mmCIF file of C-alpha atoms and ligand atoms in Angstrom:
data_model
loop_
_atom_site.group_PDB
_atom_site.id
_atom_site.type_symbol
_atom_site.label_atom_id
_atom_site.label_comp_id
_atom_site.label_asym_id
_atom_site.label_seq_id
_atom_site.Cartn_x
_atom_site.Cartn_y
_atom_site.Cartn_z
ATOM 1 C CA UNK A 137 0.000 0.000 0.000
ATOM 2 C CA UNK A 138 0.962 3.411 -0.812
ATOM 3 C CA UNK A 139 1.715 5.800 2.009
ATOM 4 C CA UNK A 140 1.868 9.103 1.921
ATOM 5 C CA UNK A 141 5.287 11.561 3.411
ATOM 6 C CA UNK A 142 3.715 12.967 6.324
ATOM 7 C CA UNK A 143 6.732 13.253 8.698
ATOM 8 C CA UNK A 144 9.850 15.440 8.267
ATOM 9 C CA UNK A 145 13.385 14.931 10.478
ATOM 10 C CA UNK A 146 15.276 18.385 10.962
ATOM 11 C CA UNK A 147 18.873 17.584 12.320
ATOM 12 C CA UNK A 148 19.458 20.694 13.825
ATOM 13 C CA UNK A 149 22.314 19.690 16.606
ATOM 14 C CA UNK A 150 25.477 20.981 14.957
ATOM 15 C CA UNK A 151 27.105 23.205 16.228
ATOM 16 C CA UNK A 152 27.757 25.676 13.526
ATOM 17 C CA UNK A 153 31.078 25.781 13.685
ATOM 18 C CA UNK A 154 31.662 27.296 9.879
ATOM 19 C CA UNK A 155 29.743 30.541 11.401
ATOM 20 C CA UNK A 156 31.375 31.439 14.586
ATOM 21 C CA UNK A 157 31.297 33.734 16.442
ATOM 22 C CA UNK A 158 27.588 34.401 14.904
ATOM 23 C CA UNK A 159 26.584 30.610 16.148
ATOM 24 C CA UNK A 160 28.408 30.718 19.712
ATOM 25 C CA UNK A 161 25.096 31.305 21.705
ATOM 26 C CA UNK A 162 22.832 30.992 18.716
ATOM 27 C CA UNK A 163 21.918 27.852 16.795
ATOM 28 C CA UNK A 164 22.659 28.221 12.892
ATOM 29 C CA UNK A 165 19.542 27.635 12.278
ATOM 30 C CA UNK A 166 18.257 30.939 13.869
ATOM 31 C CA UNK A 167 20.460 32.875 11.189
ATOM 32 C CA UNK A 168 18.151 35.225 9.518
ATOM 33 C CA UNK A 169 17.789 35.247 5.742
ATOM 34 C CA UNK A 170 16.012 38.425 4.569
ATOM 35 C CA UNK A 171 13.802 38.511 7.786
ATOM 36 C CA UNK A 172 13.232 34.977 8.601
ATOM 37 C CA UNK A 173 15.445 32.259 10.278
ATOM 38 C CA UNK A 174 16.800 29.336 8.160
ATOM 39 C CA UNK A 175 14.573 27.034 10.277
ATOM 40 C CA UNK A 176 11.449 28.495 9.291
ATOM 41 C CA UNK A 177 11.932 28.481 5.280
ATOM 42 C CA UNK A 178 12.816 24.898 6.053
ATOM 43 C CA UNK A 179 9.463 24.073 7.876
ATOM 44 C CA UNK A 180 7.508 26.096 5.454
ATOM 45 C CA UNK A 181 9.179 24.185 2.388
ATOM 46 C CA UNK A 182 8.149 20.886 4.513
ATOM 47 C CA UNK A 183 4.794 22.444 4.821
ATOM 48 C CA UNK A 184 3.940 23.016 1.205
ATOM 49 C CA UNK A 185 4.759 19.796 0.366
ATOM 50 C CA UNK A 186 2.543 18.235 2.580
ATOM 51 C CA UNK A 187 4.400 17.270 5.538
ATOM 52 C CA UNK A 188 2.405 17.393 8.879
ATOM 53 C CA UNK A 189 4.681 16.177 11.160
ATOM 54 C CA UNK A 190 8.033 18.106 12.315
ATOM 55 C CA UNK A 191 10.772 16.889 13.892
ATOM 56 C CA UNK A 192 13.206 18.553 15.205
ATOM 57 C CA UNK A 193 16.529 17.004 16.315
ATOM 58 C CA UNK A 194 18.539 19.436 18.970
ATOM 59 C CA UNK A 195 20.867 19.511 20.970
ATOM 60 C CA UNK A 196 21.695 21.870 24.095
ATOM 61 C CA UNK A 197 21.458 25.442 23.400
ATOM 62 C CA UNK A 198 18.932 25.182 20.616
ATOM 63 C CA UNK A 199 16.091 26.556 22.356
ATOM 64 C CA UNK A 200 15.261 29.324 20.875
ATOM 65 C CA UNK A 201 13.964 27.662 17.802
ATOM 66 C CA UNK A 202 11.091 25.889 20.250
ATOM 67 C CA UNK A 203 10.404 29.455 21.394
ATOM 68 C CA UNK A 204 10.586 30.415 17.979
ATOM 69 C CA UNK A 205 7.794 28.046 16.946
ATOM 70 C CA UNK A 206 5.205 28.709 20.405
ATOM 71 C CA UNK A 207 2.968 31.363 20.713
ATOM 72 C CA UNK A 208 4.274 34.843 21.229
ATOM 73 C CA UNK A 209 2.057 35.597 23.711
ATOM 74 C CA UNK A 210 3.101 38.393 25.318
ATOM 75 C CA UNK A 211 4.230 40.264 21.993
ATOM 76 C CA UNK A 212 0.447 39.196 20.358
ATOM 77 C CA UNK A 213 -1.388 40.960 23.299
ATOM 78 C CA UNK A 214 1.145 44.290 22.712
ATOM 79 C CA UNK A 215 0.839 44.336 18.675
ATOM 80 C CA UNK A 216 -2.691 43.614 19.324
ATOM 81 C CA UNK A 217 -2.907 46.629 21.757
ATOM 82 C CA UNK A 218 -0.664 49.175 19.387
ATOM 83 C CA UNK A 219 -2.906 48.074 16.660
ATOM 84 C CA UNK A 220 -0.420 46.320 14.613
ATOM 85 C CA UNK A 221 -2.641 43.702 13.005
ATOM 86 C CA UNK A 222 -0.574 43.258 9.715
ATOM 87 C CA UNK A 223 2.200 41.996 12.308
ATOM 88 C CA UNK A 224 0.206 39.989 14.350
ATOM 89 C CA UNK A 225 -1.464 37.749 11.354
ATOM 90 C CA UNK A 226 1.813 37.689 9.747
ATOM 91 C CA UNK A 227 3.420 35.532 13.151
ATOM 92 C CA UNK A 228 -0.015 33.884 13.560
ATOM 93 C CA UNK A 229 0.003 32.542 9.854
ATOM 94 C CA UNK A 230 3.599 31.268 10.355
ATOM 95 C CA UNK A 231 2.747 29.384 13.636
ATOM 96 C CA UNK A 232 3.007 25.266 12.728
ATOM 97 C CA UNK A 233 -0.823 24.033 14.086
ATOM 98 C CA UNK A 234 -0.554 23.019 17.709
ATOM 99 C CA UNK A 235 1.134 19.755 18.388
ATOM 100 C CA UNK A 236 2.857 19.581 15.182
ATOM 101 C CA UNK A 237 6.138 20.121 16.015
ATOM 102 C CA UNK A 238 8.002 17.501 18.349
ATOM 103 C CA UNK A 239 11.494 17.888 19.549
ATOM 104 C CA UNK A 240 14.028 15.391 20.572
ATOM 105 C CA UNK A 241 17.389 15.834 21.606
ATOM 106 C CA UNK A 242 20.939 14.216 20.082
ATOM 107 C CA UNK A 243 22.818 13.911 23.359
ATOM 108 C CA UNK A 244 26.347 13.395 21.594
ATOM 109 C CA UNK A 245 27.528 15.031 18.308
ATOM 110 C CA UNK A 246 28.254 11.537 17.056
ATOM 111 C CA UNK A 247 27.215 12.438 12.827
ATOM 112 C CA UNK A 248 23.814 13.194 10.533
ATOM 113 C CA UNK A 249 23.332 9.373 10.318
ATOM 114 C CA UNK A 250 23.053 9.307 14.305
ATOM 115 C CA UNK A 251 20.729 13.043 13.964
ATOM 116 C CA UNK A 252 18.041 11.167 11.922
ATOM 117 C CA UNK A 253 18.457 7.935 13.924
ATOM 118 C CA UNK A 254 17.390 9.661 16.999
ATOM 119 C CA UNK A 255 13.608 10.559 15.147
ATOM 120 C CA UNK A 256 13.692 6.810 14.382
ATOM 121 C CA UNK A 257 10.391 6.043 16.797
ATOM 122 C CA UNK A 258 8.609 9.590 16.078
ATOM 123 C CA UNK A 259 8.685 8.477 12.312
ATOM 124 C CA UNK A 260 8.290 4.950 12.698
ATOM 125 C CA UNK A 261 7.236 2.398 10.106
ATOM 126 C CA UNK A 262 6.424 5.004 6.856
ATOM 127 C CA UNK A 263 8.569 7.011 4.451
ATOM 128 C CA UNK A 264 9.672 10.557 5.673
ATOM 129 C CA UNK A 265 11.605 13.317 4.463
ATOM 130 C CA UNK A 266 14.815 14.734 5.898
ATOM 131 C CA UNK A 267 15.615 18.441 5.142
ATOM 132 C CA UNK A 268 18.834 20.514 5.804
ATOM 133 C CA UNK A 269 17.895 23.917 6.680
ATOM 134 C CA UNK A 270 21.267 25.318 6.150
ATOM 135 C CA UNK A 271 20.427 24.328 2.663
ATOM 136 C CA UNK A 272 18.599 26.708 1.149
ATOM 137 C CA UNK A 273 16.689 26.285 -2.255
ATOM 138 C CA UNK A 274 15.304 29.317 -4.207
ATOM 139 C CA UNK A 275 13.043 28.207 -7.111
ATOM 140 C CA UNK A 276 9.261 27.926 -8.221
ATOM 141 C CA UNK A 277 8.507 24.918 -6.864
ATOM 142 C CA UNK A 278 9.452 24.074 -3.664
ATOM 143 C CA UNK A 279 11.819 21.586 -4.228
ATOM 144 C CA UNK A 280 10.648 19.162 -1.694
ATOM 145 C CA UNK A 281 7.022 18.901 -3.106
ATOM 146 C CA UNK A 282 9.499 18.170 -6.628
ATOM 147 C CA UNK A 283 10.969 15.478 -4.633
ATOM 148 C CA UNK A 284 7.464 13.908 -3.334
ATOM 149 C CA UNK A 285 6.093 13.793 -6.885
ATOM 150 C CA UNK A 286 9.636 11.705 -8.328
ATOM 151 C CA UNK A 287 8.947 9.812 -4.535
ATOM 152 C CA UNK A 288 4.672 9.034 -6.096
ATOM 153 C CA UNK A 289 5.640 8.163 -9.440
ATOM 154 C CA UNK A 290 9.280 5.697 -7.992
ATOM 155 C CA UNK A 291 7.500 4.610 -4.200
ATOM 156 C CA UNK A 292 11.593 4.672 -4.009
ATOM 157 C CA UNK A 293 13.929 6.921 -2.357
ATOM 158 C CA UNK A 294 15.042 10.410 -3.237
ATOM 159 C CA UNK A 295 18.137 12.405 -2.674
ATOM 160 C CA UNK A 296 18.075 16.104 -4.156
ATOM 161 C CA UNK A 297 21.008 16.297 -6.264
ATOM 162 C CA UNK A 298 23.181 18.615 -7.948
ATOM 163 C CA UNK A 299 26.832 18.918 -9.888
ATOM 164 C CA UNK A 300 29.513 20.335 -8.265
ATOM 165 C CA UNK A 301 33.417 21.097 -9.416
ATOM 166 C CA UNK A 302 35.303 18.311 -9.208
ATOM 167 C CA UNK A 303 37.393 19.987 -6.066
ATOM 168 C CA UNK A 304 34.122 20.471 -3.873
ATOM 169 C CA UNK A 305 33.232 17.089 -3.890
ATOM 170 C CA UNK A 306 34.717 16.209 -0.590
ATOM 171 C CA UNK A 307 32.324 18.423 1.018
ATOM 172 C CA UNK A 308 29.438 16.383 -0.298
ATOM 173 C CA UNK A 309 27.420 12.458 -0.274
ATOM 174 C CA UNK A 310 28.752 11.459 -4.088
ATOM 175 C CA UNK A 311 26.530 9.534 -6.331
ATOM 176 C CA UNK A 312 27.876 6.238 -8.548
ATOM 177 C CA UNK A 313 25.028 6.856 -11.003
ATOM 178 C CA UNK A 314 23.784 3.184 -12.754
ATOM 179 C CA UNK A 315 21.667 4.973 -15.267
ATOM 180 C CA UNK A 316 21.333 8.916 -16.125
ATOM 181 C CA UNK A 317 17.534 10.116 -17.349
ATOM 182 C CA UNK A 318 18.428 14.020 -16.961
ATOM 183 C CA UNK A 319 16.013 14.401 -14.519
ATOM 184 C CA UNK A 320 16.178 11.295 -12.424
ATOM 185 C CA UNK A 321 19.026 9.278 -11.953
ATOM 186 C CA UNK A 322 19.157 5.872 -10.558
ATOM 187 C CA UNK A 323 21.947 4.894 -8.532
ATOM 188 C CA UNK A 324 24.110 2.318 -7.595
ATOM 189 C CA UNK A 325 26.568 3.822 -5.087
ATOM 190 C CA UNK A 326 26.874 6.636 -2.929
ATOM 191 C CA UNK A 327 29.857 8.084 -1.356
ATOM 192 C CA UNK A 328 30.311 10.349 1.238
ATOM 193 C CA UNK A 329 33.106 12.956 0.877
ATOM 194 C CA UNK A 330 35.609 11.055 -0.904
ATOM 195 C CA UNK A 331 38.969 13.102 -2.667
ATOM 196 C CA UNK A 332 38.386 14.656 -6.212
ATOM 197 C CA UNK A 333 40.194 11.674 -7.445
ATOM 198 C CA UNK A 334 38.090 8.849 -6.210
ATOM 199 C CA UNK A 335 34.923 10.076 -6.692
ATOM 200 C CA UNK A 336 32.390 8.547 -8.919
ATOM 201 C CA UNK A 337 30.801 11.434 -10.169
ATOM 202 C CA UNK A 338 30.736 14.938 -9.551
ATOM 203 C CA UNK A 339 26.841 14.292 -8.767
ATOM 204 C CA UNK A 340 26.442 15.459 -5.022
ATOM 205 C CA UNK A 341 23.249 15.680 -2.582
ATOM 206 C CA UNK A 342 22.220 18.642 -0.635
ATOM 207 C CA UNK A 343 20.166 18.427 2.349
ATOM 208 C CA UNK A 344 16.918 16.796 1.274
ATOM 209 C CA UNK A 345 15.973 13.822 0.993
ATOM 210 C CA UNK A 346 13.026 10.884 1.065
ATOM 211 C CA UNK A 347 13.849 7.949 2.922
ATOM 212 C CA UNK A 348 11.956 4.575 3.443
ATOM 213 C CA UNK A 349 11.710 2.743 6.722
ATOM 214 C CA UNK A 350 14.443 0.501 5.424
ATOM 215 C CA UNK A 351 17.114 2.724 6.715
ATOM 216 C CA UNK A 352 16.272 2.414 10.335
ATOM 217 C CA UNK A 353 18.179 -1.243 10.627
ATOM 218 C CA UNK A 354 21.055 -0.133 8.391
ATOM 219 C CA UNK A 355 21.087 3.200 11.227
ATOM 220 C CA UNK A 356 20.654 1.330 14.382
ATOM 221 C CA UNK A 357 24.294 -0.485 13.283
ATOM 222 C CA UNK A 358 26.270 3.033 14.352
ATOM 223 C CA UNK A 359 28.782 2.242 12.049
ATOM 224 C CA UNK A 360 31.446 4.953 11.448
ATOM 225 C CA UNK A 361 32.002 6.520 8.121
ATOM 226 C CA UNK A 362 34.036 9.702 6.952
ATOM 227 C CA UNK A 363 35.064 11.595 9.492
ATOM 228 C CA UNK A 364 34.558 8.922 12.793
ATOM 229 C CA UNK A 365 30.293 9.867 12.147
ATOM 230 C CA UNK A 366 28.001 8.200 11.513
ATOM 231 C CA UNK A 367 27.061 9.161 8.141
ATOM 232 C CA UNK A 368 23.421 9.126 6.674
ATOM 233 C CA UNK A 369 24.916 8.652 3.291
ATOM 234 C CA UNK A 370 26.641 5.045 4.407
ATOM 235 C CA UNK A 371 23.371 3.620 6.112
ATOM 236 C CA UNK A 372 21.181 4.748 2.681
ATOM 237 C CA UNK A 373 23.971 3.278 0.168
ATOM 238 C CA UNK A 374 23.164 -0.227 2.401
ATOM 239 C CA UNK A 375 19.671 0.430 1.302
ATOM 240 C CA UNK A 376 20.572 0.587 -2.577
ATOM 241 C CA UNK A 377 19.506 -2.886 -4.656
ATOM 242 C CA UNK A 378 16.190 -3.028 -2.703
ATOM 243 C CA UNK A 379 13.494 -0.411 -3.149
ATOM 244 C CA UNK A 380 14.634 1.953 -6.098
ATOM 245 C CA UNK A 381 16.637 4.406 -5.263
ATOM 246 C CA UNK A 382 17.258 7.890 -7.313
ATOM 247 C CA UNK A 383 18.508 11.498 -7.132
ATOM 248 C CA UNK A 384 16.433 14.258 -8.822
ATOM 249 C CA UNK A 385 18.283 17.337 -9.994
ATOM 250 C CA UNK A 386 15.784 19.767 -8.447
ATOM 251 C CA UNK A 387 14.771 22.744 -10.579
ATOM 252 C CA UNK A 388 16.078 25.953 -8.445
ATOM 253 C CA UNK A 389 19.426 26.990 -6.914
ATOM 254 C CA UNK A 390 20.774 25.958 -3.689
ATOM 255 C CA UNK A 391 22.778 28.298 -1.230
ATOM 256 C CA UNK A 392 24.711 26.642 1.174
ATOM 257 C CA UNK A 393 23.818 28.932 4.590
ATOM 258 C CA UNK A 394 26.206 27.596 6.711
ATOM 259 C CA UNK A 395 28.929 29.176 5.137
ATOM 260 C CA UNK A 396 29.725 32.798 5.823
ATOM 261 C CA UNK A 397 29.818 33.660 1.946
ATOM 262 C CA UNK A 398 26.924 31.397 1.104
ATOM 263 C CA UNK A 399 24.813 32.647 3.218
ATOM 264 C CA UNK A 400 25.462 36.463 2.044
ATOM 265 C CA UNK A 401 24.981 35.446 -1.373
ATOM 266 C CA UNK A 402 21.633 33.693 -0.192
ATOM 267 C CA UNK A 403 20.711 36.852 1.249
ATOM 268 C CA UNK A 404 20.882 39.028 -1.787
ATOM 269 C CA UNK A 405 19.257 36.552 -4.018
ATOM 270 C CA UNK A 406 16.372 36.270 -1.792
ATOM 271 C CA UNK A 407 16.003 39.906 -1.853
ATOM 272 C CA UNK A 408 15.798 40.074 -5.137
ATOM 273 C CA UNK A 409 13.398 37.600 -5.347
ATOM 274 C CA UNK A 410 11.093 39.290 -2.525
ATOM 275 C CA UNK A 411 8.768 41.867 -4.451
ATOM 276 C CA UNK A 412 8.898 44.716 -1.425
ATOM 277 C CA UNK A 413 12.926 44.796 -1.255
ATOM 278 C CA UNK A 414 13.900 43.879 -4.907
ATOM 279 C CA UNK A 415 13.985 47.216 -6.381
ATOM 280 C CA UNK A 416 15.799 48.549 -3.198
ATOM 281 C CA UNK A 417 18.125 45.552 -3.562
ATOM 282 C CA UNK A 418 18.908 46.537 -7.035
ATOM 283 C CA UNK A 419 19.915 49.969 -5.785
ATOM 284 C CA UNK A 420 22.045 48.896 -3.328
ATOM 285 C CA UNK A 421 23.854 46.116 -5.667
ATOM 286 C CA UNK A 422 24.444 49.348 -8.235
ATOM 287 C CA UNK A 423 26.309 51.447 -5.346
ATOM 288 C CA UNK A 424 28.693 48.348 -4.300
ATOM 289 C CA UNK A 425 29.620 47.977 -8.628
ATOM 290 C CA UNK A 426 30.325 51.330 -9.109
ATOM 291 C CA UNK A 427 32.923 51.891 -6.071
HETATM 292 C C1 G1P B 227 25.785 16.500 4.822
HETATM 293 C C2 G1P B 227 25.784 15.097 4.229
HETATM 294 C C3 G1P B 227 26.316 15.113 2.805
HETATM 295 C C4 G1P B 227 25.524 16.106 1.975
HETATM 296 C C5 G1P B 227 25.548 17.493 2.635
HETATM 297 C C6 G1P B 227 24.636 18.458 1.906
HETATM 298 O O1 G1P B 227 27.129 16.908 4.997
HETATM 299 O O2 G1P B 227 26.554 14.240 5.044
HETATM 300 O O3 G1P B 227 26.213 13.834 2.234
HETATM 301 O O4 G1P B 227 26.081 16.166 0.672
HETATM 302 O O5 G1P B 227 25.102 17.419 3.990
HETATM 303 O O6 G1P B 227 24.712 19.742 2.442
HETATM 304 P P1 G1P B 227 27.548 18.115 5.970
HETATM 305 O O7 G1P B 227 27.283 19.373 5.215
HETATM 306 O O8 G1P B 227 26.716 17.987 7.208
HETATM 307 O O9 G1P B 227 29.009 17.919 6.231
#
């Protein structure tokens, strides 16, 4: 029987370190883009692809994203009082229903593989999506609700993918591609972070993905990949062979927000994309190219 992707895993434990001093008492994921947090494009992405379920993998000094996602009560009454109702409906449309959002903690940094294992009973026995919110897509189409449709039409699993120069790829999960459609590729390997010279393809995913159930017993090993972690892309290159198994180059353009520069970049290309500030943007852009 079909089943639908209702849950969504958020590791959100790291610790930032490619953004210090910015993440020393902040979590990454509170880093504003435009005027949001990462956290929330993340969760709205989920949203609009028809996730209900959010889970949220922390660790300690990551609570300001709960508070970010209760009620502000305090700040409702006052906007309420000063008669700022544009304000008000704007929080109260961005507040997940009540009980939607679950939080569990990963008590040691021990890798992404071990982030997602942690959600393993809040997802349980169905496919779920796993999103990187210091990946940041800027497209049409969401490009999770891209990856549910390739996830209808395969009942497989999905990585978002994307090519990369050669040199970056030990930064990324590498894909051994069996057979190339354009859109869709099926794979046969995956690889996570190997040197320029080993790797299989210069085919990398970014931080979304579908995932079947399957992955839980390949997780619950703890086996140690790149790095000494645990590594998501290890357990889900177990899973290849069974159910199918494909990365979708996404339509849209990923910035990677965890990185000082990327994250800059991010923030001028969602201003530009943001009716209200674009024009403004464009000003500002024209002073910095003339000095
Ligand atoms: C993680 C994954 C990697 C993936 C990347 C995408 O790496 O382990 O396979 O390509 O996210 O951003 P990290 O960036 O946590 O080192």
């Amino acid at each position: 029987m079909k089943k639908k992707v209702r849950k969504a895993v958020f590791p959100v434990g790291g610790l930032g370190t490619r953004f210090l001093p910015a993440t020393k008492a902040m979590p990454k994921e509170m880093l504003t883009l435009v005027d949001k947090p990462l956290i929330q494009y993340a969760i709205e992405e989920a949203a609009a692809a028809g996730i209900e379920e959010f889970i949220l993998v922390t660790s300690r000094a990551k609570s300001s994203m709960e508070d970010h996602f209760d009620y502000p009560y305090e700040l409702a009454k006052t906007l309420e009082e000063r008669g700022k109702t544009a304000e008000l409906a704007l929080l109260e449309k961005m507040l997940p229903a009540a009980g939607r959002v679950v939080y569990t903690r990963q008590q040691k940094p021990l890798g992404l593989g071990h982030a997602v294992w942690c959600a393993r009973d809040l997802v349980g026995d169905e496919p779920f999506a796993v999103l990187l919110p210091d990946d940041v897509i800027l497209g049409d189409k969401p490009c999770l609700s891209q990856m549910v449709e390739a996830h209808e039409a395969t009942q497989g699993n999905i990585v978002a993918v994307m090519e990369v120069p050669r040199e970056h790829t030990k930064r990324y999960g590498v894909l051994d591609i069996a057979e190339d459609n354009g859109k869709l590729v099926s794979v046969k390997g995956l690889v996570e972070k190997p040197d320029p010279k080993d790797a299989p393809s210069t085919l990398t995913i970014i931080g979304r993905y579908i995932l079947l159930p399957e992955i839980w017993s390949h997780l619950d090993r703890h086996e140690k990949g790149a790095g000494g972690e645990i590594q998501l892309t290890d357990a889900m290159a177990k899973m290849i062979g069974g159910k199918p198994f494909h990365g979708l180059r996404f339509e849209g353009t990923r910035y990677d927000c965890g990185d000082k520069l990327g994250w800059l970049e991010a923030n001028i290309a969602f201003a530009l994309a943001r009716p209200d500030l674009a024009d403004s943007m464009r000003d500002i852009l024209r002073r910095f190219s003339s000095r």
